[in-house]
XYZ file of C-alpha atoms in Angstrom:
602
model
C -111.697 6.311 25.544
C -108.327 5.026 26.643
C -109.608 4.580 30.496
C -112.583 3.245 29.267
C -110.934 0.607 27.169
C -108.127 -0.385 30.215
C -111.222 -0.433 32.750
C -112.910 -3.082 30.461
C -109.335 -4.907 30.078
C -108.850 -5.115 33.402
C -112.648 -5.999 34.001
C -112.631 -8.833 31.720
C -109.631 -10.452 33.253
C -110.767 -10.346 36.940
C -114.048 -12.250 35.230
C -111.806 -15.078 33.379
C -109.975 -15.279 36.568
C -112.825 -15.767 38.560
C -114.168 -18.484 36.153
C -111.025 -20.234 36.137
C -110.936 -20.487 40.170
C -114.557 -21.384 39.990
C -113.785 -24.208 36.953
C -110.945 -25.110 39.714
C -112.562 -25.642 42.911
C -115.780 -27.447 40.959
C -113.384 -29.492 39.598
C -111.500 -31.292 42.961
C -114.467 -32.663 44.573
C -114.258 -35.177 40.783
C -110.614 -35.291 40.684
C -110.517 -38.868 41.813
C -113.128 -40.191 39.902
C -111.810 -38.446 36.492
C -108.565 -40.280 37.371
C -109.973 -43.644 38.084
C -111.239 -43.180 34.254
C -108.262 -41.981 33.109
C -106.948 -45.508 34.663
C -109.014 -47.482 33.079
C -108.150 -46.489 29.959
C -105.359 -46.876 30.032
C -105.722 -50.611 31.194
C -107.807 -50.399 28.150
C -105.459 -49.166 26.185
C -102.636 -52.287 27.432
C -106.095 -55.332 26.461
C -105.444 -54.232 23.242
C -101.422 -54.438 22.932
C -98.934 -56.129 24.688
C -98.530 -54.365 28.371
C -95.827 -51.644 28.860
C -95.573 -51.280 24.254
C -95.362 -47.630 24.601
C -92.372 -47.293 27.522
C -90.603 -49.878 25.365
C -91.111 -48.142 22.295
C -89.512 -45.174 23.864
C -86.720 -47.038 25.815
C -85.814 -48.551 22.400
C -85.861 -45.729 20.167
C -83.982 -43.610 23.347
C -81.910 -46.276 22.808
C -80.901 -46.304 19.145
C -80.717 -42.809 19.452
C -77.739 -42.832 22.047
C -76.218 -45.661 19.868
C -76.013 -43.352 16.867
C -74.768 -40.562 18.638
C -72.267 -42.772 20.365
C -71.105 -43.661 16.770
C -70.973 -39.698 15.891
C -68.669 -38.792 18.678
C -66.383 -41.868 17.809
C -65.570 -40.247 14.291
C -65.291 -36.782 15.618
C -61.715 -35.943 15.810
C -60.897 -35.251 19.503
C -59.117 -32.410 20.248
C -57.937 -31.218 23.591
C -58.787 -27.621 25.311
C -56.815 -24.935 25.593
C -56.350 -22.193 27.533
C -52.941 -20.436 26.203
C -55.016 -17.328 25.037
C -58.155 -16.104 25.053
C -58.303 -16.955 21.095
C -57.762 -20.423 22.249
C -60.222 -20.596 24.633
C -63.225 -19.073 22.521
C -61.973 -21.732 20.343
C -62.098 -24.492 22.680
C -65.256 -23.559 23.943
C -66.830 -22.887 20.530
C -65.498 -26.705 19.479
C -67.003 -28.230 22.356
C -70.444 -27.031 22.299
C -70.434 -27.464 18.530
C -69.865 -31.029 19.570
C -72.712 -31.250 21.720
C -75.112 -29.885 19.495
C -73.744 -32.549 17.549
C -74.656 -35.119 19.487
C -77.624 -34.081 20.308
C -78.339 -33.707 16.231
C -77.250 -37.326 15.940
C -79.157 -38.521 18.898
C -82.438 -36.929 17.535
C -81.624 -38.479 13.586
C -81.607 -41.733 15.318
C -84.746 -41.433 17.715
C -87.141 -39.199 16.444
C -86.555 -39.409 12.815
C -86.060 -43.229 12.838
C -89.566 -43.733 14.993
C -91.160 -41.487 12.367
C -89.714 -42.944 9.291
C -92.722 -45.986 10.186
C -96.304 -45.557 10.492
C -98.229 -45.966 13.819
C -101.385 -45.986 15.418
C -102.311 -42.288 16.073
C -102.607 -42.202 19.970
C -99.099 -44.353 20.381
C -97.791 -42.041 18.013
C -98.151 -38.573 19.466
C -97.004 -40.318 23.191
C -93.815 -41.027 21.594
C -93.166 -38.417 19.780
C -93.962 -36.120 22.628
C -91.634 -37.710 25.093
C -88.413 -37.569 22.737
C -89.150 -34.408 21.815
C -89.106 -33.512 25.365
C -86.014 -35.587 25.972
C -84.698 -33.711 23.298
C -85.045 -30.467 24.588
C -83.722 -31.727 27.917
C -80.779 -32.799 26.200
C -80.428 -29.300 24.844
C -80.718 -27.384 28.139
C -77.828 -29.704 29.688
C -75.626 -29.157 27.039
C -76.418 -24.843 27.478
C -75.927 -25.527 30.457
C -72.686 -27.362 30.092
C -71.578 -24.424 28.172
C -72.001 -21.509 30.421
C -70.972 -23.215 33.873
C -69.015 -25.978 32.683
C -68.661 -27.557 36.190
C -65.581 -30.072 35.239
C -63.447 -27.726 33.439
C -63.178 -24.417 35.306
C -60.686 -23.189 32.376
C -63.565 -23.031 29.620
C -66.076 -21.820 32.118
C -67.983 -18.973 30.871
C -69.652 -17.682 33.782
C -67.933 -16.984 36.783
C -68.108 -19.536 39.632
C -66.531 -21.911 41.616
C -66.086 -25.642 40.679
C -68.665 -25.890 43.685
C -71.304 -23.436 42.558
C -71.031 -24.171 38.728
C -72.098 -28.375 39.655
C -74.546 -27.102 42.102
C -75.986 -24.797 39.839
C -75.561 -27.431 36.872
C -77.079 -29.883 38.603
C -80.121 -27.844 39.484
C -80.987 -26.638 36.086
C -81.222 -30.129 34.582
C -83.172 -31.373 37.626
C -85.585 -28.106 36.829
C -85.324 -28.868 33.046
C -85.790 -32.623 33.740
C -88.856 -31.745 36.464
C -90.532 -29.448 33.514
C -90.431 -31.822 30.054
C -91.633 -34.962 32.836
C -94.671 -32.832 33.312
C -95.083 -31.729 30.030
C -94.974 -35.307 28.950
C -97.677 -36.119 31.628
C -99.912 -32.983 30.663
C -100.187 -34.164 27.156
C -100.756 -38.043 28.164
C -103.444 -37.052 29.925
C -104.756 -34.716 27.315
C -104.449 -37.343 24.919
C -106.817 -39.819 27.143
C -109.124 -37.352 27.307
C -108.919 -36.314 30.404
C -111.829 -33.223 31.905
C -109.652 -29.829 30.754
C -110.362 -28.474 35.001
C -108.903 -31.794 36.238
C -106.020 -31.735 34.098
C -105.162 -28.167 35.151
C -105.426 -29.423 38.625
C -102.717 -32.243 38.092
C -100.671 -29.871 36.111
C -100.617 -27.368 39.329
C -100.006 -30.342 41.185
C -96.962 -31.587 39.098
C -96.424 -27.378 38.833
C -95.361 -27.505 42.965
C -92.486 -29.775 42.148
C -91.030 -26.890 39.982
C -91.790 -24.636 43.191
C -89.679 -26.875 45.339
C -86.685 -27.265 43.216
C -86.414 -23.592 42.477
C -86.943 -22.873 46.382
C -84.110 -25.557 47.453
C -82.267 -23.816 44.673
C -82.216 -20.199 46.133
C -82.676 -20.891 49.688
C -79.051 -20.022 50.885
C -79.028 -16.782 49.070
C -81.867 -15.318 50.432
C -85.661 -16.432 51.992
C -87.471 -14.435 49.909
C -86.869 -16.745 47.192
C -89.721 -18.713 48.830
C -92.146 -15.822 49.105
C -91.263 -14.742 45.093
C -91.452 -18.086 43.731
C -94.793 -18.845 45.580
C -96.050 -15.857 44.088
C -95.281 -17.333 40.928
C -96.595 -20.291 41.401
C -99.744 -18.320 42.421
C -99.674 -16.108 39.863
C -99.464 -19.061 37.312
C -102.145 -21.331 39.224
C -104.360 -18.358 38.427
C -103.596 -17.810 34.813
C -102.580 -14.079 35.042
C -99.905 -14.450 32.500
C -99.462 -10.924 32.288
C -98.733 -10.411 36.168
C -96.776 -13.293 35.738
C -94.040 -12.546 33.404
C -93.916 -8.765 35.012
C -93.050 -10.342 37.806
C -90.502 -12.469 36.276
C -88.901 -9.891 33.820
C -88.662 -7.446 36.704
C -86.566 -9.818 38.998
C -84.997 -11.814 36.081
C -83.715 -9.159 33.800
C -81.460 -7.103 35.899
C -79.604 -10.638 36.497
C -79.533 -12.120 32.859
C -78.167 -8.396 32.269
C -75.650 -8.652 34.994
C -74.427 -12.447 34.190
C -74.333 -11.141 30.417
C -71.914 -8.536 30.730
C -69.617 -11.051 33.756
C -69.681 -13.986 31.314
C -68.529 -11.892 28.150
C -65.513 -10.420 30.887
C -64.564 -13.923 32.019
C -64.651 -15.539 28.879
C -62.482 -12.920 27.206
C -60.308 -12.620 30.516
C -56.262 -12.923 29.603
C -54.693 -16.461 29.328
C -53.862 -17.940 32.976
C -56.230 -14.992 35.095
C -58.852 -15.540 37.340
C -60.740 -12.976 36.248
C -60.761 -9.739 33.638
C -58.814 -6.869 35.047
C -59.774 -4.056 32.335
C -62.979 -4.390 29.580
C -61.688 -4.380 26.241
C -63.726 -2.868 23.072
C -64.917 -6.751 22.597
C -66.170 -7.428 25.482
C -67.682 -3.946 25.985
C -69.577 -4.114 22.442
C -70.667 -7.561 22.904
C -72.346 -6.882 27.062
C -73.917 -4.507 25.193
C -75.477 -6.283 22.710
C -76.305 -9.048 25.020
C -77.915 -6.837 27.253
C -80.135 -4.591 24.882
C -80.819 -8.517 23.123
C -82.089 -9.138 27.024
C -83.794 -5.796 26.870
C -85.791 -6.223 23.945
C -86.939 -9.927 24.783
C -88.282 -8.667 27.780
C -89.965 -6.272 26.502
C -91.265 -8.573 23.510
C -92.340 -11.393 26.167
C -93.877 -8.944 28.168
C -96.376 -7.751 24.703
C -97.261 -11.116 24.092
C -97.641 -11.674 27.979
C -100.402 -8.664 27.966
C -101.829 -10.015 24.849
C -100.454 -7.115 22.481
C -99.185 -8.714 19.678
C -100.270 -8.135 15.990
C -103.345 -10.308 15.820
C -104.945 -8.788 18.905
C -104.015 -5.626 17.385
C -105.335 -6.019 14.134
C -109.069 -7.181 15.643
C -109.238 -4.432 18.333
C -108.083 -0.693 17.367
C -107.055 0.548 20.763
C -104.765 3.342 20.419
C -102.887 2.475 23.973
C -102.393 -1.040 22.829
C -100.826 0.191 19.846
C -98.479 2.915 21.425
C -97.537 0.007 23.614
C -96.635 -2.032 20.759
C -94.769 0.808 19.479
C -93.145 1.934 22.317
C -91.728 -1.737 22.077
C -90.078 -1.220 18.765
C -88.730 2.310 19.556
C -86.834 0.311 22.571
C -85.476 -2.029 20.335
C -84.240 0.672 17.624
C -82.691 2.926 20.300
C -80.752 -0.046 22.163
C -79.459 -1.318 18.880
C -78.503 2.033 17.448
C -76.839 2.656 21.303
C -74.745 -0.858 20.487
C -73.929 0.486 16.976
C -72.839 3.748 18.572
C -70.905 2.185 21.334
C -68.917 -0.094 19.005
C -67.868 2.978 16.487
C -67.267 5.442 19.078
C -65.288 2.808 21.189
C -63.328 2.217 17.762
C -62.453 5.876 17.148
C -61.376 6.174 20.514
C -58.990 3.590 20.495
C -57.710 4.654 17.573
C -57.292 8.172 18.983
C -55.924 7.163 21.731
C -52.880 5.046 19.373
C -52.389 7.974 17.597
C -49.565 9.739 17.999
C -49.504 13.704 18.901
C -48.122 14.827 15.642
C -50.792 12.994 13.569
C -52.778 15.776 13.587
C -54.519 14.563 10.349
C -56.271 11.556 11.959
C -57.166 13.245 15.527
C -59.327 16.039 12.969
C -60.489 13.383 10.987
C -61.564 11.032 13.000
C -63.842 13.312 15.690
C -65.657 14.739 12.367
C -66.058 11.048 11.406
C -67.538 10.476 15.344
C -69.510 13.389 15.156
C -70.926 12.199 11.420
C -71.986 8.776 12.813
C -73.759 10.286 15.743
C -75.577 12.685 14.023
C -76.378 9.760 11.338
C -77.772 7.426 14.147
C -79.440 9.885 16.154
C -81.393 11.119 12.688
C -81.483 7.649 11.816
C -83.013 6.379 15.279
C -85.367 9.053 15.749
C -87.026 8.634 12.542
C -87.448 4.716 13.044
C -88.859 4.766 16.198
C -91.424 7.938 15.350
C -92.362 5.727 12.240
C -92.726 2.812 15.183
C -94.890 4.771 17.120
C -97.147 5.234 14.272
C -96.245 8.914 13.294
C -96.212 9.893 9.529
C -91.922 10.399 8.558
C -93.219 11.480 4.653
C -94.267 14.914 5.852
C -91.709 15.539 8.365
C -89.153 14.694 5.826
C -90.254 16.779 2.754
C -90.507 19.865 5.491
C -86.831 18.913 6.515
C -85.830 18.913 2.651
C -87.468 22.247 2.078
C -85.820 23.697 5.151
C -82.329 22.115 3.990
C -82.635 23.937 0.929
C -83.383 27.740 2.012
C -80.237 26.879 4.699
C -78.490 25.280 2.280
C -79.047 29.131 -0.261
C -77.597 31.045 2.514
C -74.475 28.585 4.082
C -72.807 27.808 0.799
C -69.735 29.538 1.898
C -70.024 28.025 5.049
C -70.704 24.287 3.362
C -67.591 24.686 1.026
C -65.196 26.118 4.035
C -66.413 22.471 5.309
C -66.141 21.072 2.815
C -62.710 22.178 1.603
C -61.231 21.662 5.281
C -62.425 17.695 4.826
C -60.698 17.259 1.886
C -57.594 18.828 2.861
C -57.180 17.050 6.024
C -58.194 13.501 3.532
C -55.198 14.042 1.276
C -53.376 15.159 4.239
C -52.122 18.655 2.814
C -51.126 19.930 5.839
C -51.013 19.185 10.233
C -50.837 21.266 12.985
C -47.086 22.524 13.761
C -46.027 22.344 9.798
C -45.155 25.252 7.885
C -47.724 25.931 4.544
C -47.479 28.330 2.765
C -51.081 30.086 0.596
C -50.562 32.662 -1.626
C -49.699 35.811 0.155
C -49.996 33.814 3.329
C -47.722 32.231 4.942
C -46.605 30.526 8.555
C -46.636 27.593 11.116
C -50.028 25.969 11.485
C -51.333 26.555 14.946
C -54.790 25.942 14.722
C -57.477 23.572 12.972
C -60.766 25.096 13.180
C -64.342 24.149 12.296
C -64.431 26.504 8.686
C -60.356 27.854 8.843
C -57.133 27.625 9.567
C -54.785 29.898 11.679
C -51.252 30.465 10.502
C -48.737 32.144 12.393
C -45.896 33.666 10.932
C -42.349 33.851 11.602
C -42.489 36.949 12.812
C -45.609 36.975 14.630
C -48.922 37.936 12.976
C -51.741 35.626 12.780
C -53.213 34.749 9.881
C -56.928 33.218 10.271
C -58.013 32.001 6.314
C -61.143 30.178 5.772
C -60.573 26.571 4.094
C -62.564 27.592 0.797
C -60.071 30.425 -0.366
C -56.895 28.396 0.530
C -56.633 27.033 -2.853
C -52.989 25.619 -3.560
C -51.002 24.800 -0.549
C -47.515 24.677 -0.226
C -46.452 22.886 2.838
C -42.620 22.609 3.790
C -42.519 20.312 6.553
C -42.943 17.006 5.137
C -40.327 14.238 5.158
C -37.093 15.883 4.106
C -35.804 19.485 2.782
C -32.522 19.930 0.315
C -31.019 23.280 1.160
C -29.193 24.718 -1.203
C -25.734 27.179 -1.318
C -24.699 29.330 -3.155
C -21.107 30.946 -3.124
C -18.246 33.303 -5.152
C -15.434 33.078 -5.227
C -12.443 34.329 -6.758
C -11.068 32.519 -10.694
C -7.355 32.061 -8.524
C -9.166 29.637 -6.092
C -8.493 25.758 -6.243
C -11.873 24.617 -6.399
C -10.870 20.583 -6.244
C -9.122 22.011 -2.326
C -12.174 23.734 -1.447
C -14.061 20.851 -2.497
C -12.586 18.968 0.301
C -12.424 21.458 3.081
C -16.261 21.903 2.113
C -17.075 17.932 2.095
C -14.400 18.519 5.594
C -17.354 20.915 7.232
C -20.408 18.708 6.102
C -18.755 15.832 8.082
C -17.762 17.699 11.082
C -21.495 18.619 10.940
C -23.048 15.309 10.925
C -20.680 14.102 13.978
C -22.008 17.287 15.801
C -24.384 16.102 18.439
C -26.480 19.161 18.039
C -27.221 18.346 14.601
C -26.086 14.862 13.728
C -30.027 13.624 13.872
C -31.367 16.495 11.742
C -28.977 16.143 9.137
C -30.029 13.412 6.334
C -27.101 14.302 3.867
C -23.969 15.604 4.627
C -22.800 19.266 3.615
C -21.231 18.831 -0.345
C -20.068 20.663 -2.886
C -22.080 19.905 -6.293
C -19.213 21.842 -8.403
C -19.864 24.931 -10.584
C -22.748 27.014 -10.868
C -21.291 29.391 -13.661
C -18.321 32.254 -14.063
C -19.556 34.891 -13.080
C -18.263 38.837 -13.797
C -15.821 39.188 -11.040
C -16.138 35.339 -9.504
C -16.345 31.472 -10.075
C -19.991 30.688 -8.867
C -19.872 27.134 -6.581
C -22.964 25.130 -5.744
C -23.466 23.428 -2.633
C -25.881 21.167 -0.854
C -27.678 19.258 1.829
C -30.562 17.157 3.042
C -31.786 18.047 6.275
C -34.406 17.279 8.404
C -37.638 19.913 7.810
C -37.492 23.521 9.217
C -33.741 22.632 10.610
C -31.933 24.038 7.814
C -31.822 26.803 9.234
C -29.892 26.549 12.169
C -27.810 24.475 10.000
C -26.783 26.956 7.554
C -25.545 29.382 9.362
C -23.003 26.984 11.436
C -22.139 26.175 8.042
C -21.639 29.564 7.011
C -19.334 30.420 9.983
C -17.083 27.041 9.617
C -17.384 27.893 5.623
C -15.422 31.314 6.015
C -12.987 30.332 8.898
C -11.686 27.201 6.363
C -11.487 29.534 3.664
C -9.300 32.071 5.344
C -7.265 29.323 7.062
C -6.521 27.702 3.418
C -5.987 30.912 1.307
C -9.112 30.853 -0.349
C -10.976 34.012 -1.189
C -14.139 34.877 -1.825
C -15.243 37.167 -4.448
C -16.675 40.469 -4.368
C -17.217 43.443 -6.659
C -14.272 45.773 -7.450
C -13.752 49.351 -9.218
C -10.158 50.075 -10.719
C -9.207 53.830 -11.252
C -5.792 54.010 -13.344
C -3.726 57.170 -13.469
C -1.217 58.819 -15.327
C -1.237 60.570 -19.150
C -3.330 59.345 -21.189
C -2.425 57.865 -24.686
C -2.861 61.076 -27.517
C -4.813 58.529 -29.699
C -7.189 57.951 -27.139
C -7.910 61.418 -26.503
C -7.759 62.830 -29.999
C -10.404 59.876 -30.337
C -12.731 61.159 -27.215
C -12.357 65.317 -28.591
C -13.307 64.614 -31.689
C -16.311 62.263 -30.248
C -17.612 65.213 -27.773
C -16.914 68.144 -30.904
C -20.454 69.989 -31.797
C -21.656 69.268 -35.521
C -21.950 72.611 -37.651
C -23.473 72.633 -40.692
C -23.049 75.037 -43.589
């Protein structure tokens, strides 16, 4: 049915394009004659108003129109271009072509709207309005133009080029634009006179050789096959096989536009006072992107309504190619904008990975589960769409997919909460790799983030591997600062106001001690007494230390602690048993015999 369908496409345009030629080369032989009575309507035409009314109708209202936009750009505050950063000159640019639409805007209030503001005969009517509309868009090209190659100031440029090429390229494109609305203007004078449909086509291919020249000239020092491709346009076009025609055109055109797309976003975003962009920022890279899949799908969209695809062909003939084709169209354009939405979040996460310091092990988790989220998103997300494009039924493919999430979702709840959990934890940033937690009955240095658990190593070697989901409270004691507390005895004859001095002595020492002078946050001090113990005078004593370098700390402190001590006659306190000797005292004993003498009873 498909073949069937193409063969009879295919069939009935070789048969238009055979009437057309045939319309053509019947026409030529009258050519002559049809203008001689174009001519004398138009003499006509002049009997019955005063000669040249319509040329000075549009002279005067071109006229008024440059007057008021003359008047516009005399209010507009002038400003001068910059260049001192690329803020600057997105700025700069931005201003002036805002000013040109402007002006164009202004120009158009004063010509078009003030012609149409009266009433006129019909004919003289739709001749002026058609020739300041086509000035109009002129005008518009020239300012694009002006924009993108700016050919008298290189510095807001947007495309790279030479002064040279940008005027010569300028220069072209308004004598191509200008070539085009002249014979647009002509093609609907003539229509208007009533001119044979086959002879106007034949002045319109005429007028259509001008175009051929210009773009010729235009490419002839960058290659001679410029001639050969734009004849075949011309050809192409003469013939009325639109479909052939913009193939042809996307096929040469779009790798190009693509190409210029991605150099102009580089060389307008280039650093202040370069030539050109060394390295592609996230900007620029996002934005070539989006101009290019923007390129992509107008192609493609130009191309459907080339072929004669769009929705109203569609909706009288139910061909299943020409609605694939249709689809196929909006699959392109979801995939290439979900690939610009993906470039622009992964580019993101990457450059924030790549600021991130080593140690921040909470945002180089987070942030690939938050890549890996988004892609799975879009893909899902993209897929869908474009199915739906191509005309498949989602409804049922979803419902299966909600069934199936629910029997996986019976048998991975562990597995969902382990997830879960591990997301949360890493959120409120409980814990990193290289800090010391401690869960429970586990307990160690964090080696190891994984997809469902974490791995712990201890101090003194064993591994623990714990899923997230039975972590529960975590104690983590290598965040931001650790107090270390002493404890000492010693004996009641000690001066504790002297070794309060030799202690706040050691804690100073310490902090001047290269080895720990950066770990140590507070100096070693002695808070005062704990309690009085049985046999000593229990002292307190202190510091604030960097985390998991206590330690170390300590025991130098310990070391310099006892050789201060012993230096300054001060004792520490330890345990004692006292045996006396000699008789003992009669009470006492009398007391202890009669104590261990057996009870008798009667």
């Amino acid at each position: 049915m498909a073949e069937e369908t193409a063969a009879g496409y295919l069939d009935g345009r070789i048969s238009a394009l055979r009437e057309h030629l045939a319309s053509l080369i019947a026409a030529a032989p009258g050519l002559p004659a049809e203008l001689g009575r174009v001519r004398a309507q138009l003499e006509q035409e002049w009997q019955s108003r005063p000669p040249g009314t319509i040329l000075g109708l549009i002279l005067g209202f071109i006229v008024l129109g440059f007057v008021v936009e003359a008047g516009y750009r005399y209010f507009i505050p002038k400003r001068s271009t910059q260049d001192a950063s690329v803020a600057e000159r997105l700025r700069s640019i931005g201003w002036r072509l805002a000013v040109d639409l402007g002006g164009v805007a202004a120009f158009t209030l004063g010509s078009a709207a003030a012609f149409l503001a009266f009433d006129w005969p019909a004919r003289t009517r739709m001749a002026v309005i058609g020739f300041l509309a086509a000035f109009i868009v002129l005008r518009l090209v020239v300012v694009t133009s002006r924009a993108l190659l700016s050919p008298r100031e290189a510095r807001l440029r947007i495309l790279p080029a030479s002064d040279a090429e940008a005027a010569f390229w300028h220069r072209r494109i308004v004598l191509f634009a200008g070539w085009f609305a002249l014979g647009w203007v002509i093609k609907d004078w003539l229509l208007l006179l009533g001119m044979e449909l086959a002879s106007l086509r034949l002045v319109v291919y005429v007028l259509g050789l001008g175009l051929l020249a210009i773009a010729i000239e235009a490419f002839w020092r960058r290659s001679r096959l410029a001639a050969v491709y734009f004849t075949l346009l011309w050809l192409l076009w003469a013939m009325r096989a639109f479909g052939m025609l913009w193939l042809t055109v996307v096929a040469a055109a779009l790798p190009l536009v693509m190409q210029l797309a991605q150099r102009g976003v580089d060389h307008a975003l280039r650093p202040a006072g370069a030539a050109a962009a060394e390295t592609r920022g996230l900007v620029a890279a996002v934005l070539g992107r989006g101009l290019r899949a923007l390129a992509i799908i107008g192609a493609a969209w130009l191309l459907v309504l080339a072929f004669g695809l769009n929705v109203d062909e569609l909706a009288a003939g139910d061909t299943m190619w020409m609605r694939l084709l249709r689809g196929a169209v909006n699959a392109l354009a979801i995939v290439l904008i979900a690939d610009v939405i993906w470039l622009a979040v992964a580019s993101l996460i990457d450059q924030k990975m790549a600021s991130t310091h080593e140690a921040d092990a909470r945002l180089r988790t987070l942030l690939p589960i938050v890549r890996g989220t988004v892609a799975a998103v879009l893909i899902v997300m993209a897929i869908l769409m474009a199915l739906s494009a191509l005309g498949v039924q989602v409804g049922p493919l979803l419902a299966s997919a909600g069934v199936l999430g629910i029997a996986i979702g019976f048998g991975a709840q562990t597995l969902v909460r382990d997830m879960f959990s591990k997301f949360f934890y890493l959120l409120d940033d409980a814990f990193r790799v290289g800090e010391y937690v401690e869960s429970g009955n586990y307990k160690g240095t964090v080696e190891q983030l994984g997809a469902r658990s974490i791995r712990l190593r201890h101090h003194r070697g064993p591994v623990f591997t714990i899923p997230y989901g039975q972590l529960g409270a975590v104690k983590n004691s290598s965040r931001d600062w650790v107090i270390d507390k002493i404890t000492l005895g010693v004996t009641y004859d000690t001066d504790l106001d002297k070794a309060k001095k030799l202690i706040k002595k050691i804690g100073l020492q310490l902090a001047e001690d290269p080895e720990f002078k950066d770990k140590i946050l507070e100096p070693l001090k002695m808070q005062g007494v704990e309690q009085f113990g049985d046999f000593a005078i229990q002292i307190r004593i202190k510091m604030m230390t960097k985390p998991n370098e206590q330690f170390g700390i300590r025991r130098r402190a310990y070391a310099m602690i006892k050789k201060a001590f012993a230096e300054n006659d001060i004792h520490f306190a330890y345990p004692t048993v006292q045996v006396a000797g000699g008789a003992p005292d009669p009470a006492v004993a009398a007391a202890a015999i009669q104590t261990i003498k057996p009870q008798t009873g009667s």
